[in-house]
Coordinates of C-alpha atoms in Angstrom, one line a residue:
X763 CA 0.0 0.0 0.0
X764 CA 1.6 3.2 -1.1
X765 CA 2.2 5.8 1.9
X766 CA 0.3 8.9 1.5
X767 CA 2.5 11.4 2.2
X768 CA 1.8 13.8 5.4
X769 CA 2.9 17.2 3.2
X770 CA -0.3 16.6 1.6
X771 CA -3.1 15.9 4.4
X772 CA -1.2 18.7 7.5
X773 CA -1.1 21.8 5.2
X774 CA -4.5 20.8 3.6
X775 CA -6.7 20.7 6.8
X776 CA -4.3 23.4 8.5
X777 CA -4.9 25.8 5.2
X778 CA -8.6 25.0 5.8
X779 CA -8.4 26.3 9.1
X780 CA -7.1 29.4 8.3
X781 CA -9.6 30.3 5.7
X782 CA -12.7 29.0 8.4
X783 CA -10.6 31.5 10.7
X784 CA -10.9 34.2 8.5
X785 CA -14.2 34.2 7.2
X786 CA -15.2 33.5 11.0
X787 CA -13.5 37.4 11.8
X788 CA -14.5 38.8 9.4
X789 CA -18.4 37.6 10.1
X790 CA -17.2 38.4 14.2
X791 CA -16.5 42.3 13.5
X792 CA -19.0 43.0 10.8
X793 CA -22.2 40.9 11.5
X794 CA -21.9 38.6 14.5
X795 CA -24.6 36.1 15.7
X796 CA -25.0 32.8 14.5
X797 CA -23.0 32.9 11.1
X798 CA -19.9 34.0 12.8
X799 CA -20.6 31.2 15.3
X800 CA -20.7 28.5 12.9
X801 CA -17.4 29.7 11.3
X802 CA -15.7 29.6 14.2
X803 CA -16.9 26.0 15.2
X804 CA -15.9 25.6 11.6
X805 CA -12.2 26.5 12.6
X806 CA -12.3 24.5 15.7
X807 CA -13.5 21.3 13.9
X808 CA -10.2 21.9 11.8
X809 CA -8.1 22.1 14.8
X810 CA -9.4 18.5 16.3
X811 CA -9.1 17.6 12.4
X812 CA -5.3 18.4 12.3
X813 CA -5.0 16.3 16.0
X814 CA -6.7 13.3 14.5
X815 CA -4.4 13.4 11.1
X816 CA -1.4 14.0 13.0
X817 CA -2.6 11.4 15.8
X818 CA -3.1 8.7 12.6
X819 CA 0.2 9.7 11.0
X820 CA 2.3 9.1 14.1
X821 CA 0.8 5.7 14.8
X822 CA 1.1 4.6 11.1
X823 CA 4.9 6.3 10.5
X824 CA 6.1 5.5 14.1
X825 CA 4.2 2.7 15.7
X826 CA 7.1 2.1 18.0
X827 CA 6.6 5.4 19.5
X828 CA 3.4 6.1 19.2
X829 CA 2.0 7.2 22.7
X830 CA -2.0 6.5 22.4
X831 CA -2.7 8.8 26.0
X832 CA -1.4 11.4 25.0
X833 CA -2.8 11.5 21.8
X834 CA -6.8 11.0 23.0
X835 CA -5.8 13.6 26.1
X836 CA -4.2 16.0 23.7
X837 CA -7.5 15.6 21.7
X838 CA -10.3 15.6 24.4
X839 CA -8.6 18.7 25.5
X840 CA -9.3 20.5 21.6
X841 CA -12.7 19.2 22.1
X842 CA -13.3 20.8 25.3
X843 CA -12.2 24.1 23.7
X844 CA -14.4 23.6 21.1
X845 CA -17.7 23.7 23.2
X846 CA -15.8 26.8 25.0
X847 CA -15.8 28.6 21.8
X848 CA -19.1 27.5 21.0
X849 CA -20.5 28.8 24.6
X850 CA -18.6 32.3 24.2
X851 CA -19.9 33.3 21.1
X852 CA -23.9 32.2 22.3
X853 CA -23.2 34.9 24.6
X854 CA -23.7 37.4 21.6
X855 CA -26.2 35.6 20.4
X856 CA -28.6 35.3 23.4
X857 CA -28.0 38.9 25.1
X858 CA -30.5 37.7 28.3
X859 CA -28.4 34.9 28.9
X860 CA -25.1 36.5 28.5
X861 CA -23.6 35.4 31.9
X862 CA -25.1 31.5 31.8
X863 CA -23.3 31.1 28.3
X864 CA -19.8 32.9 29.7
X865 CA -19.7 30.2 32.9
X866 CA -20.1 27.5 30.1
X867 CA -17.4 28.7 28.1
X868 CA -14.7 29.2 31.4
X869 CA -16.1 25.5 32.6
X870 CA -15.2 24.0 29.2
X871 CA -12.1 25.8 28.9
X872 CA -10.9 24.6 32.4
X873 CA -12.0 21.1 31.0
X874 CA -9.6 21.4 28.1
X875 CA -6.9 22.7 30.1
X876 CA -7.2 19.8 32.6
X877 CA -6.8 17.4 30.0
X878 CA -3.8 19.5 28.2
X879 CA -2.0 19.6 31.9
X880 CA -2.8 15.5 32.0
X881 CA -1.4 15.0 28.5
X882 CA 1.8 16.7 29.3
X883 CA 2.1 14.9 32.3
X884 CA 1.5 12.0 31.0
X885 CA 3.9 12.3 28.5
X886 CA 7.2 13.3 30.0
X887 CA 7.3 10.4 32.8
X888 CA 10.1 12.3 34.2
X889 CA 7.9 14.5 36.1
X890 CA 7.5 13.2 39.6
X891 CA 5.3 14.5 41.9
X892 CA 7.1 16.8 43.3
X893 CA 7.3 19.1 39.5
X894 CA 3.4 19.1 39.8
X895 CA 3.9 21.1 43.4
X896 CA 6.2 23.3 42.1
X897 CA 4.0 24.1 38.9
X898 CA 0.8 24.5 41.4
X899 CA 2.7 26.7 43.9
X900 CA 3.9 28.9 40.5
X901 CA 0.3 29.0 39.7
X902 CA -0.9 30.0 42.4
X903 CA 1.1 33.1 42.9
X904 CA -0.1 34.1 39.4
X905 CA -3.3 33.8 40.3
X906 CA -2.8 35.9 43.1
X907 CA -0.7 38.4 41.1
X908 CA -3.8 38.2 38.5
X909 CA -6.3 39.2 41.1
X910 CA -3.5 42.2 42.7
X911 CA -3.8 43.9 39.3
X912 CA -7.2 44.1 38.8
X913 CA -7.7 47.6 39.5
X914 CA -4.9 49.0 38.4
X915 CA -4.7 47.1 35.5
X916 CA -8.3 49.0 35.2
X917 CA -10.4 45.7 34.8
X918 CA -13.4 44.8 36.8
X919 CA -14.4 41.0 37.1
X920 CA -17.5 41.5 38.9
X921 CA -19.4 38.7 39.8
X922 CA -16.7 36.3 38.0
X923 CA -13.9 36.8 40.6
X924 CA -14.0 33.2 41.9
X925 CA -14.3 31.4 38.3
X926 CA -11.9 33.2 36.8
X927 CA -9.3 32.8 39.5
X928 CA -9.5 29.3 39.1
X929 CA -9.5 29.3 35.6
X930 CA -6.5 31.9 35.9
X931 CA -5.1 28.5 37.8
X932 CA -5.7 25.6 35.1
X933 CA -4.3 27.7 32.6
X934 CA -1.2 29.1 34.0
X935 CA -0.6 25.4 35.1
X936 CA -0.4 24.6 31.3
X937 CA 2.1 26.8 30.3
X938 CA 3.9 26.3 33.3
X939 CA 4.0 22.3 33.2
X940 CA 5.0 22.7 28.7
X941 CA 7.9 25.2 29.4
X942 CA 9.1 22.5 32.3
X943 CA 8.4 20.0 28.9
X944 CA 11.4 22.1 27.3
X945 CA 13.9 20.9 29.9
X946 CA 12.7 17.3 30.6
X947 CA 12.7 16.9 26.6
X948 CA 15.9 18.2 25.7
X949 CA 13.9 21.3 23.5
X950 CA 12.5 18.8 21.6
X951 CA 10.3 20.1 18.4
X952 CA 6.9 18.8 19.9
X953 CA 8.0 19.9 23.3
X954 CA 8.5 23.5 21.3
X955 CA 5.0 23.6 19.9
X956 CA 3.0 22.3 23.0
X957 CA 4.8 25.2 24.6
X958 CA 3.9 27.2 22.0
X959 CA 0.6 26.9 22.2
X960 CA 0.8 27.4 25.5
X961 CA 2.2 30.7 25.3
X962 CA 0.0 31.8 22.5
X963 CA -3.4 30.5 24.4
X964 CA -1.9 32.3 27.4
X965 CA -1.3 36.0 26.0
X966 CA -4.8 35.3 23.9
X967 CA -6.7 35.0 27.3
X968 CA -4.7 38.2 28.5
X969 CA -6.5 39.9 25.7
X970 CA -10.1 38.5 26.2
X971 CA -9.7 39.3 29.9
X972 CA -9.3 43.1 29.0
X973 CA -12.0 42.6 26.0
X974 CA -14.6 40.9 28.8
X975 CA -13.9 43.2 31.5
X976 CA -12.4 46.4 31.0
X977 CA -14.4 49.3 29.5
X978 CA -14.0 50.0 25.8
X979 CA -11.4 47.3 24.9
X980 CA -13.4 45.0 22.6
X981 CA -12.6 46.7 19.2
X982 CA -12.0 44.7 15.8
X983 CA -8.2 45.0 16.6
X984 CA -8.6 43.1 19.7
X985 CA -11.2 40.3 18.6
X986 CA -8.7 40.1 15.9
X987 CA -5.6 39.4 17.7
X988 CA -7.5 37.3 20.4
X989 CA -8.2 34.6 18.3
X990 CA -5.2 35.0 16.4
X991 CA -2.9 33.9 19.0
X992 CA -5.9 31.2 20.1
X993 CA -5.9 29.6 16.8
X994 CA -2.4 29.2 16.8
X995 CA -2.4 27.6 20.1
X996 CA -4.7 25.2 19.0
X997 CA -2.9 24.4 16.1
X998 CA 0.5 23.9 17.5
X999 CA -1.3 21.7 20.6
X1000 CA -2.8 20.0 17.6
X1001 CA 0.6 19.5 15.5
X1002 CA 2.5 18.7 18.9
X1003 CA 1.2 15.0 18.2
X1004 CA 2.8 14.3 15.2
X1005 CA 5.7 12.0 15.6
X1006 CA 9.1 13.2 16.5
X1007 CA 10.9 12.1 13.4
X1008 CA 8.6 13.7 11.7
X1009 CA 10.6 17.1 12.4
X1010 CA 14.1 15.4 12.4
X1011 CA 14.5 15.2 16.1
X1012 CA 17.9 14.0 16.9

C-alpha cells in the first residue's frame, strides 16, 4: 500500500483552518450572531481535524513510538475548547443569557486545560510528583498576582472573581507544566509547539480578559488578535502530536 505522504493531508486541513478562521472574523467584527458562530466551530473542527491526522500519522509512521494517552488527552482537550468557543460566542447571540453562556465557556475551557495539563504529564514520565507542586505553587502566585492587578490594571471582574481565578489556575498550570516539557525533553520540536501553544493560548486569554472586562477594549483589533494567538495555540497543541521524526529530532 503506497504511503500517502503527510505534506499533503497537514497543510490541507491546516490551510482549511485558516480560511474557516478568516471568514469567521470577518463575520465576528462585521455581522456577529450565529453565522460568525458557525465559522468559528468551523475553525475549531479543523483544529481537532489536524489532531486526528497527526494522531493517525504518528501511529502509522512511528508505531514504536506512538504514545495513544497522550494522543486521546491532547485531543479531548481541543474538544473541550471547542464547546468553549461555542459557549462564548452564544453569549452574543442570546444577550439575556449573557452570563449563563460565559460560565459555560470558562467550565469548558478549564475542562480542556485539565486534560492538556494531563497530556503533558503523562507524557514526560520524568515528572515526579514533586514538578506538579512546584507548577501548582507557581500557579498559584499568578493567580494571586492576577487578582493584585485588577484595579490598576483598570479591569473589573464583577461577579466572576471566583471562576476566573481558578480558571486563571488551570491555565497558568499549562504553560507552566510545557515550558518544564522544554527541559525534561531536551527542547524537543513537539515539546517546542505544545509550549507554544501554551504561550500563544496564554497571552490570547490576556487579551479576552481586557475585552470581557475592561471598559471600551473589545474593538476589531482586539477580537482580531485574540483569536489570532488562540488559533495558533490550538494548532501547535494539535501538531505537537505528530511523531518526532517527523521534524528530524535528533
Amino acid at each position: 500500500m503506497p504511503e500517502i505522504p503527510i505534506s499533503f493531508f497537514l497543510p490541507a486541513v491546516i490551510t482549511v483552518g485558516v480560511l474557516v478562521t478568516i471568514v469567521f472574523l470577518f463575520l465576528r467584527v462585521t455581522k456577529g450572531g450565529l453565522p460568525a458562530m458557525y465559522c468559528k466551530a468551523g475553525a475549531s473542527m479543523s483544529f481537532i481535524l489536524t489532531a486526528f491526522v497527526a494522531m493517525a500519522y504518528a501511529h502509522w509512521k512511528r508505531p514504536d513510538t506512538f504514545d495513544f494517552y497522550f494522543c486521546v488527552f491532547m485531543i479531548i482537550g481541543l474538544i473541550f475548547s471547542m464547546l468553549g468557543d461555542i459557549w462564548l460566542d452564544l453569549k452574543y447571540v442570546y444577550l439575556n443569557d449573557q452570563n449563563i453562556f460565559l460560565y459555560s465557556g470558562f467550565i469548558s475551557f478549564m475542562a480542556g486545560h485539565f486534560f492538556f495539563v494531563t497530556a503533558i504529564f503523562w507524557q514526560y514520565s520524568q515528572f515526579k510528583l514533586r514538578y506538579m507542586g512546584i507548577a501548582a505553587g507557581i500557579c498559584l502566585l499568578i493567580v494571586i498576582g492576577m487578582l493584585l492587578i485588577e484595579k490598576p490594571s483598570g479591569q473589573d471582574y464583577g461577579s466572576f472573581r471566583k471562576i476566573l481565578a481558578v480558571y486563571t489556575f488551570f491555565v497558568s498550570m499549562t504553560i507552566v507544566t510545557a515550558v518544564m516539557g522544554l527541559f525534561v525533553n531536551n527542547f524537543s520540536r513537539n515539546s517546542i509547539l505544545l509550549c507554544t501553544g501554551a504561550v500563544a493560548f496564554f497571552f490570547s486569554d490576556l487579551v479576552l480578559s481586557n475585552i470581557y472586562f475592561k471598559e471600551g477594549q473589545n474593538t476589531k483589533v482586539n477580537v482580531v488578535i485574540n483569536h489570532s494567538l488562540y488559533y495558533l495555540a490550538q494548532f501547535c497543541f494539535a501538531a505537537s502530536l505528530l511523531p518526532l521524526p517527523l521534524f528530524n529530532d535528533k
